[in-house]
Structures are given as C-alpha cells and as structure tokens.
Short mmCIF file of N, CA, C and O in Angstrom, two decimals:
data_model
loop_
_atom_site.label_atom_id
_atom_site.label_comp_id
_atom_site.label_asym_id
_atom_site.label_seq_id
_atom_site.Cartn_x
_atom_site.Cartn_y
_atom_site.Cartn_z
N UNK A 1 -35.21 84.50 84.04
CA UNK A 1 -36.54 84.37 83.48
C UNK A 1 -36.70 82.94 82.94
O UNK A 1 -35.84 82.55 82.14
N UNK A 2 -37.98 81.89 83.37
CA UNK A 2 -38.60 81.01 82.73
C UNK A 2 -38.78 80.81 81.80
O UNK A 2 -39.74 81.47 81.39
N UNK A 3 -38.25 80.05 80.96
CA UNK A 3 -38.37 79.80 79.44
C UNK A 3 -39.94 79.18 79.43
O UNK A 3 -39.96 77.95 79.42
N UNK A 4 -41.67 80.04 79.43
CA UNK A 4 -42.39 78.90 79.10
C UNK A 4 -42.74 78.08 78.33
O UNK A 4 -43.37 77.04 78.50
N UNK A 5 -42.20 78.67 77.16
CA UNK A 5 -42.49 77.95 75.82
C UNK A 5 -41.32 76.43 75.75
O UNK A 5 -41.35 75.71 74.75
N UNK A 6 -40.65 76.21 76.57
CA UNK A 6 -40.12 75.23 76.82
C UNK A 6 -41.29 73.55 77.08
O UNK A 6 -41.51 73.40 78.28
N UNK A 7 -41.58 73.09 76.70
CA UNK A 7 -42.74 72.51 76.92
C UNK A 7 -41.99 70.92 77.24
O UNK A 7 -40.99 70.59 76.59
N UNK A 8 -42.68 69.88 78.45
CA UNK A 8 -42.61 68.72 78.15
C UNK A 8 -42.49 67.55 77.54
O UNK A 8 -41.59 67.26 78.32
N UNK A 9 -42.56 66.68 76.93
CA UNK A 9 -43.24 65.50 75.80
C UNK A 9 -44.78 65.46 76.30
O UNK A 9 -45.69 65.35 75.48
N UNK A 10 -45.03 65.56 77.82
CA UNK A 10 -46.68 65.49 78.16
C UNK A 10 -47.12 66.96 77.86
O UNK A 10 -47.96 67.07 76.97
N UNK A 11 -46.83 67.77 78.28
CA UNK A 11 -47.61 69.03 77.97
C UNK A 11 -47.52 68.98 76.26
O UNK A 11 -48.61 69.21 75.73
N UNK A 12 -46.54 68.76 75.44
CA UNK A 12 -47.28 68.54 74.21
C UNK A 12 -47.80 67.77 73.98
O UNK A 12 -48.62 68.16 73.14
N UNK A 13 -47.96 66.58 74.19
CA UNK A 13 -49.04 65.80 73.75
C UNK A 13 -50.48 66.38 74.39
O UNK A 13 -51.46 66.52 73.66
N UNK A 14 -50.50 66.64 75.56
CA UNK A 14 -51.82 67.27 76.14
C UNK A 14 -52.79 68.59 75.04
O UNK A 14 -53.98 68.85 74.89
N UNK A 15 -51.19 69.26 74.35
CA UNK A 15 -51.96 70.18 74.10
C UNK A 15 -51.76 70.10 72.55
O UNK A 15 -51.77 71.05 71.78
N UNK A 16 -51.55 68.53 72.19
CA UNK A 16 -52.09 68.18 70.44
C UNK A 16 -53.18 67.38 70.98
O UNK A 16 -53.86 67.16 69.97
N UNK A 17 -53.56 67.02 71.62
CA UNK A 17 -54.65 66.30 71.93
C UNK A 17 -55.63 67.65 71.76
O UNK A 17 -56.51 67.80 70.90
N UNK A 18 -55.27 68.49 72.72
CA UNK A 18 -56.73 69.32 72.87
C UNK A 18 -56.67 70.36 71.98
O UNK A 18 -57.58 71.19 72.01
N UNK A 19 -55.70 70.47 71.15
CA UNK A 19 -56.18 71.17 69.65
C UNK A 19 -56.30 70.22 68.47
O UNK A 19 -56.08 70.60 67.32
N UNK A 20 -56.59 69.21 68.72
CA UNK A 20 -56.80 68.28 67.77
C UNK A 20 -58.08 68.50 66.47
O UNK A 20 -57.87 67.77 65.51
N UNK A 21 -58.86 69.07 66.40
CA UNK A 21 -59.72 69.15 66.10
C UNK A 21 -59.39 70.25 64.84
O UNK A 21 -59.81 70.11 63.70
N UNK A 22 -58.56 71.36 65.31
CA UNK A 22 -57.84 72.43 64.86
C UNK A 22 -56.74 72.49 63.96
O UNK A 22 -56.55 73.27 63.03
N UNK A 23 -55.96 71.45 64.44
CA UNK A 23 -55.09 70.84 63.45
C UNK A 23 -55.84 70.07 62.51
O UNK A 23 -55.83 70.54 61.37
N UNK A 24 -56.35 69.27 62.64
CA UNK A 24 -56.76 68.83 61.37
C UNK A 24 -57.73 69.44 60.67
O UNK A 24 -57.95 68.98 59.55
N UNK A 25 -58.63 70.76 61.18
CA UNK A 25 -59.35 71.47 60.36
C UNK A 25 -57.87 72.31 59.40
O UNK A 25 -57.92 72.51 58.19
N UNK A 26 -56.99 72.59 60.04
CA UNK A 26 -55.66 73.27 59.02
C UNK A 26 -55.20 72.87 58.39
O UNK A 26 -54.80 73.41 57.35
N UNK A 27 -54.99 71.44 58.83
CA UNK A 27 -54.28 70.58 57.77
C UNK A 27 -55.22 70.24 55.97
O UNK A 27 -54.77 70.27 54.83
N UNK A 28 -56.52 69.99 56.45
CA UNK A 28 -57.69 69.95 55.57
C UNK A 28 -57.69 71.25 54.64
O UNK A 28 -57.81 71.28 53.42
N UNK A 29 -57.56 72.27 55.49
CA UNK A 29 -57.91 73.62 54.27
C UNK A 29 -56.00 73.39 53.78
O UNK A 29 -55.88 73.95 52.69
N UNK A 30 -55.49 73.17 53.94
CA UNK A 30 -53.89 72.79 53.85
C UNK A 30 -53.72 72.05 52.27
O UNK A 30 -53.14 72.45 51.26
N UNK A 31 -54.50 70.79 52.56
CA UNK A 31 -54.89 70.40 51.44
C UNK A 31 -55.97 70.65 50.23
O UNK A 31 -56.27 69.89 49.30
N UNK A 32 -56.38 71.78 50.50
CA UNK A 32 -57.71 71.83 49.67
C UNK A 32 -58.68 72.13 50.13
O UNK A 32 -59.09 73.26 49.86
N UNK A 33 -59.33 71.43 50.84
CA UNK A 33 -60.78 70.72 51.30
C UNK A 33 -61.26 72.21 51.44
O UNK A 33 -60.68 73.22 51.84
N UNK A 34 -62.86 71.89 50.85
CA UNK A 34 -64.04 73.18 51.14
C UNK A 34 -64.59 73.04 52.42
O UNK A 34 -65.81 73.14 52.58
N UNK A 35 -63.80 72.83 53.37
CA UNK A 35 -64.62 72.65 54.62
C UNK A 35 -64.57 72.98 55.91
O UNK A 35 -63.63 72.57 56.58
N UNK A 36 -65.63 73.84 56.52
CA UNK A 36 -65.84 74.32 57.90
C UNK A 36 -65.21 74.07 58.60
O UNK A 36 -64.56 73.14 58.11
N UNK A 37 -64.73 74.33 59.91
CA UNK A 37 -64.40 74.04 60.87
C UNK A 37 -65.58 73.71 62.09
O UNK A 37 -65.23 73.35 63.22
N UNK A 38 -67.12 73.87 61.69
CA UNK A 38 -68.15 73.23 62.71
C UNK A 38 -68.07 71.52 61.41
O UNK A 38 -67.78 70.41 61.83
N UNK A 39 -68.27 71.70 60.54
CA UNK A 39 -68.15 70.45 59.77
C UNK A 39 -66.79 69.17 60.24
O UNK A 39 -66.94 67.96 60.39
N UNK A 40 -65.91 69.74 60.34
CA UNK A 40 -64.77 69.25 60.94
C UNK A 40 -64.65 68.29 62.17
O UNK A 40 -64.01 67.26 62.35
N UNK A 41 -65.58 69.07 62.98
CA UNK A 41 -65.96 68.96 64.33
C UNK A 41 -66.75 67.62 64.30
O UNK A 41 -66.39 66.52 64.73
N UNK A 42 -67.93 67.98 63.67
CA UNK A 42 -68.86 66.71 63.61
C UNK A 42 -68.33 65.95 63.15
O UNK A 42 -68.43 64.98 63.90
N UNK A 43 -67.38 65.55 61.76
CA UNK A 43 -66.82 64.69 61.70
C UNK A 43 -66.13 63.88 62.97
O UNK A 43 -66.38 62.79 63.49
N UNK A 44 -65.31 64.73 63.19
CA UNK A 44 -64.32 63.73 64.43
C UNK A 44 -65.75 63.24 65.83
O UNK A 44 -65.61 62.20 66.48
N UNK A 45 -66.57 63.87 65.98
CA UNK A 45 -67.31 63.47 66.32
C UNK A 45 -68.10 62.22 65.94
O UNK A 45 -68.81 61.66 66.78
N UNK A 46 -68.02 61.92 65.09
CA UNK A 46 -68.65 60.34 64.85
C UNK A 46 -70.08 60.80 63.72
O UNK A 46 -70.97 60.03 63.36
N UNK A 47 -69.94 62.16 63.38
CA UNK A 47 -71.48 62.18 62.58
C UNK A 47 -70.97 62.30 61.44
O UNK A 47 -69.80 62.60 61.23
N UNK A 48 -72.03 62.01 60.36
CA UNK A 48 -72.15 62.16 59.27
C UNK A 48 -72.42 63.49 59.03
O UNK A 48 -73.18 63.97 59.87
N UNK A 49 -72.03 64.30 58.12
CA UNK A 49 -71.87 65.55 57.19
C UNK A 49 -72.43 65.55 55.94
O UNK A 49 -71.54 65.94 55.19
N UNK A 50 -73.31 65.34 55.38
CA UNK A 50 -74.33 65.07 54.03
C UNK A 50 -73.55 66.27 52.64
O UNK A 50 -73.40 66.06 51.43
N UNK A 51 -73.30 67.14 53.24
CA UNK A 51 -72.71 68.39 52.09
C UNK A 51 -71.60 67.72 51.99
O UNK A 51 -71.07 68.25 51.01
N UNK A 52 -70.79 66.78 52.42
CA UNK A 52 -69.47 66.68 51.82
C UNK A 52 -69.37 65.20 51.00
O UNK A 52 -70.14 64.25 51.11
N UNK A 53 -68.36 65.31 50.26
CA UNK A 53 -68.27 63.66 49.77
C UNK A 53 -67.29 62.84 50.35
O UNK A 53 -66.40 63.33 51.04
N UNK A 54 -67.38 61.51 50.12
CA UNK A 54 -66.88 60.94 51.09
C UNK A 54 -65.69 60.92 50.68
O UNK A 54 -65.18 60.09 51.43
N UNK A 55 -64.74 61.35 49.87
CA UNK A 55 -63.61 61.57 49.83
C UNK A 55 -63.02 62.40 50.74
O UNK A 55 -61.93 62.20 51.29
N UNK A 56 -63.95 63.56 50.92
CA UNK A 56 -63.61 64.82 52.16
C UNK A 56 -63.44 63.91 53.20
O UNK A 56 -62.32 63.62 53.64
N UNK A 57 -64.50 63.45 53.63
CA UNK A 57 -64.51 62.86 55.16
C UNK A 57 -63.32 61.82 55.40
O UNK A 57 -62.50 61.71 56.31
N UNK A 58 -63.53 61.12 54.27
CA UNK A 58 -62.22 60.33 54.49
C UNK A 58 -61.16 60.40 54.62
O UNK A 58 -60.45 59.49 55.05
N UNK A 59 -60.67 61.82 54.19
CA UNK A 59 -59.62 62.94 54.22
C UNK A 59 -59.08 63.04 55.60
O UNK A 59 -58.06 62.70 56.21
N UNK A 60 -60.45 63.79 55.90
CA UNK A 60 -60.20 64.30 57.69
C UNK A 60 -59.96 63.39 58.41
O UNK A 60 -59.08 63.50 59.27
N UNK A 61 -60.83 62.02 58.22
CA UNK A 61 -60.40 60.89 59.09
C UNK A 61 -58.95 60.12 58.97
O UNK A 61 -58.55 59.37 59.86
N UNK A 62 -58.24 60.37 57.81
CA UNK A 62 -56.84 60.13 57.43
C UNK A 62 -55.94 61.44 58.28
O UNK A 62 -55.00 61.06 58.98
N UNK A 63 -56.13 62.45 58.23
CA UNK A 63 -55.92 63.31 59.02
C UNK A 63 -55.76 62.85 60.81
O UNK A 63 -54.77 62.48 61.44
N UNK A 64 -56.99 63.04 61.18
CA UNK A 64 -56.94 62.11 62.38
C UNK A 64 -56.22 61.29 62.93
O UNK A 64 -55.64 61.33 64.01
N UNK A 65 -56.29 60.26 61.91
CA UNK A 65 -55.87 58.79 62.37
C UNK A 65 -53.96 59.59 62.14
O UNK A 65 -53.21 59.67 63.12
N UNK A 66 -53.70 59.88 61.29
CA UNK A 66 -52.37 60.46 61.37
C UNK A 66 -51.86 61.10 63.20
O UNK A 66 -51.20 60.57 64.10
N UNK A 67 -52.44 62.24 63.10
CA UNK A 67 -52.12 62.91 64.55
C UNK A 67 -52.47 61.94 65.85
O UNK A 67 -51.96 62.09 66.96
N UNK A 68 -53.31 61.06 65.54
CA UNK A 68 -53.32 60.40 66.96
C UNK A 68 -51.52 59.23 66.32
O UNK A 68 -50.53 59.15 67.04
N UNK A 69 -51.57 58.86 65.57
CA UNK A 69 -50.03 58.24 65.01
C UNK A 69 -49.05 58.92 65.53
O UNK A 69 -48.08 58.40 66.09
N UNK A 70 -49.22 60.04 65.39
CA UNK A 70 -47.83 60.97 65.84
C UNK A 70 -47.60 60.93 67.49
O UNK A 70 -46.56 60.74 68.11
N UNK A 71 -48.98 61.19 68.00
CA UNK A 71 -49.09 61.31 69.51
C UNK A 71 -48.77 60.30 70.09
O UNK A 71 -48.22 60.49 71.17
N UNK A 72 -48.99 58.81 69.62
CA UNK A 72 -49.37 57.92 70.69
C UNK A 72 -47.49 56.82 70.01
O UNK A 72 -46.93 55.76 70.29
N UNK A 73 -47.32 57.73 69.29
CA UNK A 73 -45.47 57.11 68.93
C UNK A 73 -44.67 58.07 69.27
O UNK A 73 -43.53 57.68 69.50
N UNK A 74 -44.81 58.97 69.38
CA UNK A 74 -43.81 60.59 69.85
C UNK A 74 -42.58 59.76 70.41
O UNK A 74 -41.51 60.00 69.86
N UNK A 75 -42.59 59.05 71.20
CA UNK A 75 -41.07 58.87 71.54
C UNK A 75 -40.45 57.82 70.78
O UNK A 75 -39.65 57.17 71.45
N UNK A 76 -40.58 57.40 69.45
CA UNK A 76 -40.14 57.09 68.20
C UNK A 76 -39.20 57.54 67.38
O UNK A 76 -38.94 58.73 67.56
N UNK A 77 -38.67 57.07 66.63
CA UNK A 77 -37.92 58.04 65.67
C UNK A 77 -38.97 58.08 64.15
O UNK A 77 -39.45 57.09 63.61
N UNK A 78 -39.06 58.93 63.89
CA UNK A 78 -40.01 59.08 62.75
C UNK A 78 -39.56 60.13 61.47
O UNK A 78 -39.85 61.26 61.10
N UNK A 79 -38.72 59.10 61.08
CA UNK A 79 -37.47 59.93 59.39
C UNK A 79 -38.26 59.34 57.93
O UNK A 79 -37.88 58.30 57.39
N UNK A 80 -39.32 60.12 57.43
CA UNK A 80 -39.39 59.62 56.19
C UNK A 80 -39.24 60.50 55.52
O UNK A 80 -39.53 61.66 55.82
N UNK A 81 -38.63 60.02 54.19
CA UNK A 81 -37.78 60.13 53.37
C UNK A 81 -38.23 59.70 52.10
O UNK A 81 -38.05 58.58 51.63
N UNK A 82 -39.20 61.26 51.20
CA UNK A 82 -39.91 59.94 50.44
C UNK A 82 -39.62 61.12 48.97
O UNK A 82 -40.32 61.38 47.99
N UNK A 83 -38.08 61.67 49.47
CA UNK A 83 -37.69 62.44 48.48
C UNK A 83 -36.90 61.43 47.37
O UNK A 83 -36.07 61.94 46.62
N UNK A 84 -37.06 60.61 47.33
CA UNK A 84 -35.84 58.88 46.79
C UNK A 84 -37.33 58.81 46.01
O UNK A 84 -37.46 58.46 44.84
N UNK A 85 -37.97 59.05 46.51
CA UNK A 85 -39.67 58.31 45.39
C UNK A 85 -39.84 59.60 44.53
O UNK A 85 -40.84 59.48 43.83
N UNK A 86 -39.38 60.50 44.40
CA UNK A 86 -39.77 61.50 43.57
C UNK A 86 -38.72 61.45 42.20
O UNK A 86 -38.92 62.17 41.21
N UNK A 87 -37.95 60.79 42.27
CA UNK A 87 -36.75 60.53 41.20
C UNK A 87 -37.59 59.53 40.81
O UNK A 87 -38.05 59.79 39.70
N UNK A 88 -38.00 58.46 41.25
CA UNK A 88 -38.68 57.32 40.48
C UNK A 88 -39.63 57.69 39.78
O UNK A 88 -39.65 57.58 38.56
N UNK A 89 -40.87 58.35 40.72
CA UNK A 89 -42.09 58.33 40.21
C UNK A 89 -42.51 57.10 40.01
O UNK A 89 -43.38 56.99 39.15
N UNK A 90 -42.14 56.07 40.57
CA UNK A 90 -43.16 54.69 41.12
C UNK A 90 -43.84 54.64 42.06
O UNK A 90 -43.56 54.38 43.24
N UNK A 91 -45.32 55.01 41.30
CA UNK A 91 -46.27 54.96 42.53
C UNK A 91 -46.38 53.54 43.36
O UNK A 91 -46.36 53.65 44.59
N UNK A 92 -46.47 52.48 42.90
CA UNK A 92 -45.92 50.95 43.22
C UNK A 92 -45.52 50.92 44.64
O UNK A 92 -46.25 50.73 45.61
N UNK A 93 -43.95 51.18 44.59
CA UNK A 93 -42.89 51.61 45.57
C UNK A 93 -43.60 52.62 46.61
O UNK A 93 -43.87 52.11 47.70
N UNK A 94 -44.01 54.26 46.39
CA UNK A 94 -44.49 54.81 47.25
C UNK A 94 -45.45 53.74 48.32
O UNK A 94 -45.14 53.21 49.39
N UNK A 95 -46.52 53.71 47.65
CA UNK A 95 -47.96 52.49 48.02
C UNK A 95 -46.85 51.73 48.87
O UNK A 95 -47.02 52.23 49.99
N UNK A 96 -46.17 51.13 48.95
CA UNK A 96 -45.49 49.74 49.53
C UNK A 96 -44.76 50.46 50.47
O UNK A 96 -45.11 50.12 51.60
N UNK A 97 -43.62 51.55 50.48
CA UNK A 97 -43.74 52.09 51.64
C UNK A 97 -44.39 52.59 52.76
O UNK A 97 -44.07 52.46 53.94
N UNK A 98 -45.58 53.31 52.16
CA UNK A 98 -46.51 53.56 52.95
C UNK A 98 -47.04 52.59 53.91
O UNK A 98 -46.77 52.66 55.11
N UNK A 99 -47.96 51.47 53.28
CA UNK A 99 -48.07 50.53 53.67
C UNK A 99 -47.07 49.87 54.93
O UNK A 99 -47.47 49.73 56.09
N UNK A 100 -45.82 49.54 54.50
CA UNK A 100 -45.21 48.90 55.64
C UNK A 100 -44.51 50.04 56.05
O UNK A 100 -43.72 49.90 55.12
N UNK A 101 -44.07 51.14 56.65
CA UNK A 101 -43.68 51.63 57.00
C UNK A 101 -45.24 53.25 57.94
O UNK A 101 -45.18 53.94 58.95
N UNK A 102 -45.98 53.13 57.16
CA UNK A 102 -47.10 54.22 57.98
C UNK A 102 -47.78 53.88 58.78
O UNK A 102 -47.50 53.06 59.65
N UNK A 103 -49.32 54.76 58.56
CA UNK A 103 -49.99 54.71 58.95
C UNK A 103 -50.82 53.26 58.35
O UNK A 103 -50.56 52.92 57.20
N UNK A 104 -51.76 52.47 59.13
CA UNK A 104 -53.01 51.07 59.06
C UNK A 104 -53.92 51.76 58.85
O UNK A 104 -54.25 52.54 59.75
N UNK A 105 -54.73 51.73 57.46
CA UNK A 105 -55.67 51.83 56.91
C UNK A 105 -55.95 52.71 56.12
O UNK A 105 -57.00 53.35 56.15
N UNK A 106 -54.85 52.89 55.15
CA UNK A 106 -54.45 53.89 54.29
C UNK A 106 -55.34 53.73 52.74
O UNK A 106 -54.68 53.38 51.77
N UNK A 107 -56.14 53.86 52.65
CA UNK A 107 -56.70 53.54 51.02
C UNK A 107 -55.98 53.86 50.00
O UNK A 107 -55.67 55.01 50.30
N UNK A 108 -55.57 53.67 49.15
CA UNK A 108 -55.27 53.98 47.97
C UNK A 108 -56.45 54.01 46.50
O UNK A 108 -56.78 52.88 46.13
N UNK A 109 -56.99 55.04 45.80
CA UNK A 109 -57.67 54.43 44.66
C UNK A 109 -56.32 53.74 43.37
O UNK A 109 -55.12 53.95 43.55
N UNK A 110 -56.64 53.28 42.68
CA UNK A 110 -55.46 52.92 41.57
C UNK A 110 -56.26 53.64 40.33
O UNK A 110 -55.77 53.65 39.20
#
C-alpha cells in the first residue's frame, strides 16, 4: 500500500500556497484577532476592510508575508531559538534578532 500522505517539497508547497488564505485566517484567530474568514480573504486580496483596525490588518499581512517566507525558503534551515530571550527579557535583543535574522518589514511599536 501507497503511503499518500507522503508528500513532495512541491506538492507541499502547492498545497500551502492554495490553503494560504486558511492558514492565515487560523493563525489570526490563533492569535486573537475578531476576524472572519470572508474579511481575511479581502484582505489578502488587496482590499481594505473598514470594521477592522489597522493593527488587525497589519496582523494578517505579517501573517502572510511570514508563510510566503516559509514557502519561498523551505529548502533552508530555519532553527529559531528565541527560548535564550525569555531568560533575558530584553526586548532590545529580541527586536535585533528579528530584524537580522527574520522576516523584512517587521514593525515594532516601542
């Protein structure tokens, strides 16, 4: 018997691509967020959402920009390790890892 759940590196990426939308509506209620999954949608779609604040949206689009990160590096090694920042509690240090080591275009408020 065929193992199908055995999957490719392309068949998964194919099929985080085309649940993309899904994942990050999970990841969003994951974190919190009061928000739809047709709201979700339009976001990644390029529209504006008026009921949400732009912290939400900016959320999902951090979301986003993450999973296409994961997809388009998959054959990377990707070890973070940001259990060493929880003994500190220097947000400083976190911020500066992030930064050189993540995701480009990470906001931080201070």
């Amino acid at each position: 018997m065929q193992n199908k759940y055995k999957l490719t590196i392309e068949q998964n990426i194919f099929l985080a691509k085309r649940n993309l939308v899904d994942n990050v509506y999970s990841n969003a209620r994951m974190e919190g967020l009061n928000i739809t999954f047709p709201q979700t949608k339009t976001i990644l779609e390029g529209v504006n959402v008026p009921d949400l604040k732009v912290d939400e949206i900016q959320c999902i689009l951090n979301l986003r920009d993450a999973w296409k990160y994961v997809i388009n590096n998959i054959d990377k090694e990707f070890n973070i390790l940001l259990s060493n920042f929880y003994s500190t509690n220097d947000n400083c240090k976190i911020k500066q890892f992030i930064y050189d080591n993540c995701i480009d275009g990470i906001v931080f408020n201070n």
